[in-house]
Amino acid sequence: MTQITLPIIGMSCVNCANAIERSTQQLTGVDTINVNFGNEKAMITYDAAVVTTDILIQHIQELGYEIPIATLELPILGLSCVNCAAAVEQALQQHIAGIISATVNFATEKAIIRYIPSTVTQTDMVKIIEQAGYRVVQATHDLVDAEKIARQREVQQQIHYLWIGVFFTVPLFLFSMARDFNLIGMWSHAIWVNYLFWLLATPVQFYVGLDYYIGGYKSLRHGSANMDVLVALGSSVAYFYSMFILFGGLEGHVYFETSAAIITLIKIGKLLEVQAKGKTSEAIKALIGLQAKIALIERNGVEMSVLTEQVQVGDIVIVRAGEKIPVDGIVIMGASAVDESLLTGESLPIDKIKGDQVIGSTLNKQGLLKITATQVGNETTLAQIIRLVETAQGSKAPIQALADRVSAIFVPTVIMLAILTFIVWLFSGAEFTQALVRMVAVLVIACPCALGLATPTAMVVGMGNAARQGILFRNSAALQQAHELHTIVLDKTGTITQGEPMLTDVINLTDLTENQLLQQIASAERGSEHPLGQAIIKLAQSRQLTLIEPEQFQAMTGHGIQAVVNNKQFVIGNSRLLQMNQIDITTVHAQITMLQHQAKTVMCVAIDGKISAILGIADQVKVEAKEAITALKQLGLHVVMLTGDNQATAQTIAQSVGIETVFAEVLPDEKAQYIKQLQQQGQIVAMVGDGVNDAPALAQANVGIAIGTGADVAMETADITLIKGNLLGVRNAIQLSRVTMRIIKQNMFWAFAYNILLIPLAAGILAIVPTLPIYLRELHPIAAALAMALSSVTVVSNSLRLRNKQ
């Protein structure tokens, strides 16, 4: 199966999104499709052997919507015949989902490629062509952002329509008000005044409002009804009734100003909605904007500047102070502090030295770095994050299902209510025009857009904000479920603790200084690959002690090591190893017991047959662990620690960070079972882990949260990934989920309350209460249009508050 994300322009409400889903799902070869009205994107999974990208795009275009398409011209070297050109065309169209068409001219040696810019990049195309055996002269200018241009064009078009509407509607409305209040004297009832109104209203009705007619027709043609149908019906009833009065020579009030004002006011709302929706994806745009454009590389001893897209794996990249790191890589020379805040949310720069990994698009703050490129193009960390967030934003949350079901029947229901309103008032003795006005008000005030935007806009903004803080949600369902959690289960090693042993205690029993003793012990351990031995070496290196090679070395599996350094015999390991070598350790029994009670692994050191040192090694608790666990408790969550370590060590660690419930000595394949037991007790459980052995438990949990510094399989299994591995990210993710769901519920309440309360008001339900003021008993269609225009803007604006939530 192939997956593609297509930007779609021209949807007016959630019913448009639902219509695209229903129609496209019927195409042979399409597996799934999710159309997100909030960020105006369709995520389609399909069988490329059965249906092509071109067919999908044509189908959506035939439904009446626009998909931005870009064209790129690439000069190709190495074409020897027309068959070569055909081979390149075939390679491009078969291997990349975002390519619509590729035409290679053998005579000019150029490829003309039509593609979806948000789906495929120049690098992808060049890679396919080069894999086919040809060379490409790459463009050195910035590629045109076709999607951005299309969306800007949509905004400009809405502004153009709005100004035309305002130009004709304002004088029409003012003249109409002056006539109604008899401010133009004898002209008030002159027949030419109605003709003037007709002349002013007609351009608004059929030029400014043309979109609504076209959109309504396309919607009805495909078996659904959207917002355009309501606007077209409401304004047309007022306009054509007025024409009937005017050209039929009948007595009666004309409502040309009503039809024009409805269209113009809704255009104002549409423009504000389009502009506001554009802001929902700002976080993703900011991430994309982080990418460095130019990279300085060293090839064959020569420095050269190239587009970042042209950097290849294995290239040596030079990054000066103050420059962005273009690609992911490993430092091979230099030392610096790198600001990773825009990717991980970490406020302090991270020190980088030779051998450390660096992330593309982060900022080199200080010294010169030389790195070897390990991930380029779409494989960089940033590109993967962008892809993950876009996929998550395109998914539908379970809470969206209610809005979808309501929206599917919303417009037909409103049309029936409008007709019912007209009939009821007509048969209750009201004047024809009064019944007509109320019917128009019902048609115009109903707003399916607010329902459709309530969930997706909040999800898009919330996930974008989370990504900026280094929190990646796999899908919308994960974000929704995170706010329902009861219990947080934390793995110990690598989650609560650093995940690597550190030498914390050196009890010196010799006349040597601690550094002299440490230098000799670390030299003896140089041949060891055991993590405990490496912890000793690491501390010695951090103190810049010079180590020497041992003259003899032997690892004793499960016990320790024996070595000779400077003609001295070293025995380093557990007490059993020293007893095996008949070395007396009874004098240090108290020190050993003390360290063991502190949940530390004890290593005894004997030099030339005499006990000389006691070492305490421990997996250190993360600095933020206690604060994070306290914060989770303050959120009302039950915190549990799950570990394979022994009960004593587990209890000691748990007590130090404030955890009361501990499951210790749990085998890796038993972790998922413990999660299941909690779930059977009615708990909604999140599992936080970082290792391969945590993957089954992460999958079993209602919400799996992976520490981003851990194993890839853990992150692939999890619903949420914390990029920087900080435990406080768990609290932040849950808080963000709660805030996002609160915003969604506010949006849903507003959308439902708006329609439930104002549709009856528009129908004139309060007209039966004579004691109320007239402006409360009657809702004029113009006021209804204004209310409808503001409803969607209110929902989107409420969602945008999430941009700055922490």
CSV table of N, CA and C in Angstrom, one decimal, residues 534-602:
chain,number,residue,atom,x,y,z
A,534,GLN,N,33.2,0.1,32.2
A,534,GLN,CA,33.2,1.3,31.4
A,534,GLN,C,32.8,2.5,32.2
A,535,ALA,N,32.0,2.3,33.3
A,535,ALA,CA,31.7,3.4,34.2
A,535,ALA,C,32.9,3.9,34.9
A,536,ILE,N,33.8,3.0,35.3
A,536,ILE,CA,35.1,3.4,36.0
A,536,ILE,C,35.9,4.2,35.0
A,537,ILE,N,36.1,3.7,33.8
A,537,ILE,CA,36.9,4.3,32.7
A,537,ILE,C,36.4,5.7,32.4
A,538,LYS,N,35.0,5.8,32.3
A,538,LYS,CA,34.4,7.1,32.0
A,538,LYS,C,34.7,8.2,33.0
A,539,LEU,N,34.7,7.8,34.3
A,539,LEU,CA,35.0,8.8,35.4
A,539,LEU,C,36.5,9.2,35.3
A,540,ALA,N,37.3,8.2,35.0
A,540,ALA,CA,38.8,8.6,34.9
A,540,ALA,C,39.0,9.5,33.8
A,541,GLN,N,38.4,9.2,32.6
A,541,GLN,CA,38.6,10.1,31.5
A,541,GLN,C,38.0,11.5,31.7
A,542,SER,N,36.9,11.6,32.5
A,542,SER,CA,36.3,12.9,32.7
A,542,SER,C,37.3,13.7,33.6
A,543,ARG,N,38.1,13.0,34.4
A,543,ARG,CA,39.1,13.7,35.2
A,543,ARG,C,40.4,13.9,34.5
A,544,GLN,N,40.4,13.5,33.2
A,544,GLN,CA,41.6,13.7,32.3
A,544,GLN,C,42.8,12.9,32.9
A,545,LEU,N,42.6,11.7,33.4
A,545,LEU,CA,43.6,10.9,33.9
A,545,LEU,C,44.2,10.0,32.7
A,546,THR,N,45.5,9.9,32.7
A,546,THR,CA,46.1,9.1,31.6
A,546,THR,C,46.1,7.6,31.9
A,547,LEU,N,45.5,6.9,31.0
A,547,LEU,CA,45.4,5.4,31.3
A,547,LEU,C,46.5,4.7,30.5
A,548,ILE,N,46.9,3.5,31.0
A,548,ILE,CA,47.9,2.7,30.3
A,548,ILE,C,47.3,1.3,30.1
A,549,GLU,N,47.9,0.6,29.1
A,549,GLU,CA,47.4,-0.7,28.7
A,549,GLU,C,47.8,-1.7,29.8
A,550,PRO,N,46.9,-2.6,30.2
A,550,PRO,CA,47.3,-3.6,31.2
A,550,PRO,C,48.3,-4.6,30.5
A,551,GLU,N,49.2,-5.2,31.3
A,551,GLU,CA,50.1,-6.1,30.7
A,551,GLU,C,49.5,-7.5,30.5
A,552,GLN,N,48.5,-7.8,31.4
A,552,GLN,CA,47.7,-9.0,31.3
A,552,GLN,C,46.3,-8.6,31.7
A,553,PHE,N,45.3,-9.4,31.0
A,553,PHE,CA,43.9,-9.1,31.3
A,553,PHE,C,43.1,-10.3,31.1
A,554,GLN,N,42.2,-10.6,32.1
A,554,GLN,CA,41.3,-11.7,32.0
A,554,GLN,C,39.9,-11.4,32.6
A,555,ALA,N,38.9,-11.5,31.7
A,555,ALA,CA,37.5,-11.3,32.2
A,555,ALA,C,37.0,-12.5,32.8
A,556,MET,N,36.4,-12.4,34.0
A,556,MET,CA,35.8,-13.5,34.7
A,556,MET,C,34.3,-13.4,34.7
A,557,THR,N,33.6,-14.0,33.7
A,557,THR,CA,32.2,-13.8,33.4
A,557,THR,C,31.4,-14.0,34.7
A,558,GLY,N,30.6,-12.9,35.0
A,558,GLY,CA,29.7,-12.9,36.1
A,558,GLY,C,30.4,-12.6,37.4
A,559,HIS,N,31.7,-12.3,37.4
A,559,HIS,CA,32.4,-12.0,38.6
A,559,HIS,C,33.2,-10.7,38.6
A,560,GLY,N,34.0,-10.5,37.5
A,560,GLY,CA,34.8,-9.3,37.4
A,560,GLY,C,36.0,-9.5,36.5
A,561,ILE,N,37.1,-8.9,36.8
A,561,ILE,CA,38.3,-9.1,36.0
A,561,ILE,C,39.6,-9.3,36.8
A,562,GLN,N,40.6,-9.8,36.2
A,562,GLN,CA,42.0,-9.9,36.8
A,562,GLN,C,42.9,-9.3,35.8
A,563,ALA,N,43.8,-8.5,36.3
A,563,ALA,CA,44.8,-7.8,35.3
A,563,ALA,C,46.1,-7.5,36.0
A,564,VAL,N,47.1,-7.2,35.2
A,564,VAL,CA,48.4,-6.8,35.7
A,564,VAL,C,48.7,-5.5,35.1
A,565,VAL,N,49.0,-4.4,36.0
A,565,VAL,CA,49.3,-3.1,35.5
A,565,VAL,C,50.5,-2.7,36.3
A,566,ASN,N,51.6,-2.3,35.5
A,566,ASN,CA,52.9,-1.9,36.2
A,566,ASN,C,53.3,-2.9,37.2
A,567,ASN,N,53.2,-4.2,36.8
A,567,ASN,CA,53.7,-5.3,37.6
A,567,ASN,C,52.9,-5.5,38.9
A,568,LYS,N,51.7,-4.9,39.0
A,568,LYS,CA,50.8,-5.0,40.1
A,568,LYS,C,49.7,-5.9,39.7
A,569,GLN,N,49.3,-6.8,40.6
A,569,GLN,CA,48.2,-7.8,40.3
A,569,GLN,C,46.9,-7.2,40.8
A,570,PHE,N,45.9,-7.0,39.9
A,570,PHE,CA,44.6,-6.4,40.3
A,570,PHE,C,43.6,-7.5,40.2
A,571,VAL,N,42.7,-7.5,41.2
A,571,VAL,CA,41.5,-8.3,41.1
A,571,VAL,C,40.3,-7.4,41.4
A,572,ILE,N,39.4,-7.2,40.5
A,572,ILE,CA,38.3,-6.3,40.6
A,572,ILE,C,37.0,-7.0,40.3
A,573,GLY,N,36.1,-7.0,41.2
A,573,GLY,CA,34.8,-7.6,41.0
A,573,GLY,C,34.0,-7.7,42.2
A,574,ASN,N,33.1,-8.7,42.2
A,574,ASN,CA,32.2,-8.9,43.4
A,574,ASN,C,33.0,-9.6,44.5
A,575,SER,N,32.3,-9.7,45.6
A,575,SER,CA,33.0,-10.3,46.8
A,575,SER,C,33.3,-11.8,46.6
A,576,ARG,N,32.5,-12.4,45.8
A,576,ARG,CA,32.7,-13.8,45.5
A,576,ARG,C,34.1,-14.0,44.7
A,577,LEU,N,34.4,-13.1,43.8
A,577,LEU,CA,35.7,-13.2,43.1
A,577,LEU,C,36.9,-13.1,44.0
A,578,LEU,N,36.8,-12.1,45.0
A,578,LEU,CA,37.9,-11.9,45.9
A,578,LEU,C,38.0,-13.1,46.8
A,579,GLN,N,36.9,-13.7,47.2
A,579,GLN,CA,37.0,-14.9,48.1
A,579,GLN,C,37.6,-16.1,47.4
A,580,MET,N,37.2,-16.1,46.0
A,580,MET,CA,37.8,-17.2,45.2
A,580,MET,C,39.3,-17.1,45.1
A,581,ASN,N,39.8,-15.8,45.2
A,581,ASN,CA,41.3,-15.6,45.2
A,581,ASN,C,41.9,-15.5,46.6
A,582,GLN,N,41.1,-15.9,47.6
A,582,GLN,CA,41.5,-16.0,49.0
A,582,GLN,C,42.0,-14.6,49.5
A,583,ILE,N,41.2,-13.6,49.2
A,583,ILE,CA,41.5,-12.2,49.7
A,583,ILE,C,40.5,-11.9,50.8
A,584,ASP,N,40.9,-11.5,51.9
A,584,ASP,CA,40.1,-11.2,53.1
A,584,ASP,C,39.4,-9.9,52.9
A,585,ILE,N,38.0,-9.9,53.0
A,585,ILE,CA,37.2,-8.7,52.8
A,585,ILE,C,36.4,-8.5,54.1
A,586,THR,N,36.7,-9.2,55.2
A,586,THR,CA,35.8,-9.1,56.4
A,586,THR,C,35.9,-7.7,57.0
A,587,THR,N,37.1,-7.0,56.7
A,587,THR,CA,37.3,-5.7,57.3
A,587,THR,C,36.4,-4.6,56.6
A,588,VAL,N,35.9,-4.9,55.5
A,588,VAL,CA,35.2,-3.9,54.7
A,588,VAL,C,33.7,-4.3,54.6
A,589,HIS,N,33.3,-5.2,55.4
A,589,HIS,CA,31.9,-5.7,55.3
A,589,HIS,C,30.9,-4.6,55.6
A,590,ALA,N,31.2,-3.7,56.5
A,590,ALA,CA,30.2,-2.6,56.9
A,590,ALA,C,30.1,-1.7,55.7
A,591,GLN,N,31.2,-1.3,55.0
A,591,GLN,CA,31.1,-0.4,53.8
A,591,GLN,C,30.3,-1.0,52.7
A,592,ILE,N,30.5,-2.3,52.5
A,592,ILE,CA,29.8,-3.0,51.4
A,592,ILE,C,28.3,-3.0,51.7
A,593,THR,N,27.9,-3.3,52.9
A,593,THR,CA,26.5,-3.3,53.3
A,593,THR,C,25.9,-1.9,53.1
A,594,MET,N,26.6,-0.9,53.6
A,594,MET,CA,26.1,0.5,53.4
A,594,MET,C,25.8,0.8,52.0
A,595,LEU,N,26.7,0.5,51.1
A,595,LEU,CA,26.5,0.8,49.7
A,595,LEU,C,25.3,0.0,49.1
A,596,GLN,N,25.2,-1.2,49.5
A,596,GLN,CA,24.1,-2.1,49.0
A,596,GLN,C,22.8,-1.5,49.5
A,597,HIS,N,22.7,-1.0,50.7
A,597,HIS,CA,21.4,-0.4,51.2
A,597,HIS,C,21.1,0.8,50.4
A,598,GLN,N,22.1,1.4,49.7
A,598,GLN,CA,21.8,2.6,48.9
A,598,GLN,C,21.5,2.2,47.5
A,599,ALA,N,21.2,0.9,47.2
A,599,ALA,CA,20.8,0.4,45.9
A,599,ALA,C,22.0,0.6,44.9
A,600,LYS,N,23.2,0.4,45.4
A,600,LYS,CA,24.4,0.5,44.5
A,600,LYS,C,25.0,-0.9,44.3
A,601,THR,N,25.6,-1.0,43.1
A,601,THR,CA,26.3,-2.3,42.8
A,601,THR,C,27.7,-2.1,43.4
A,602,VAL,N,28.2,-3.1,44.2
A,602,VAL,CA,29.5,-2.9,44.9
A,602,VAL,C,30.5,-3.7,44.1
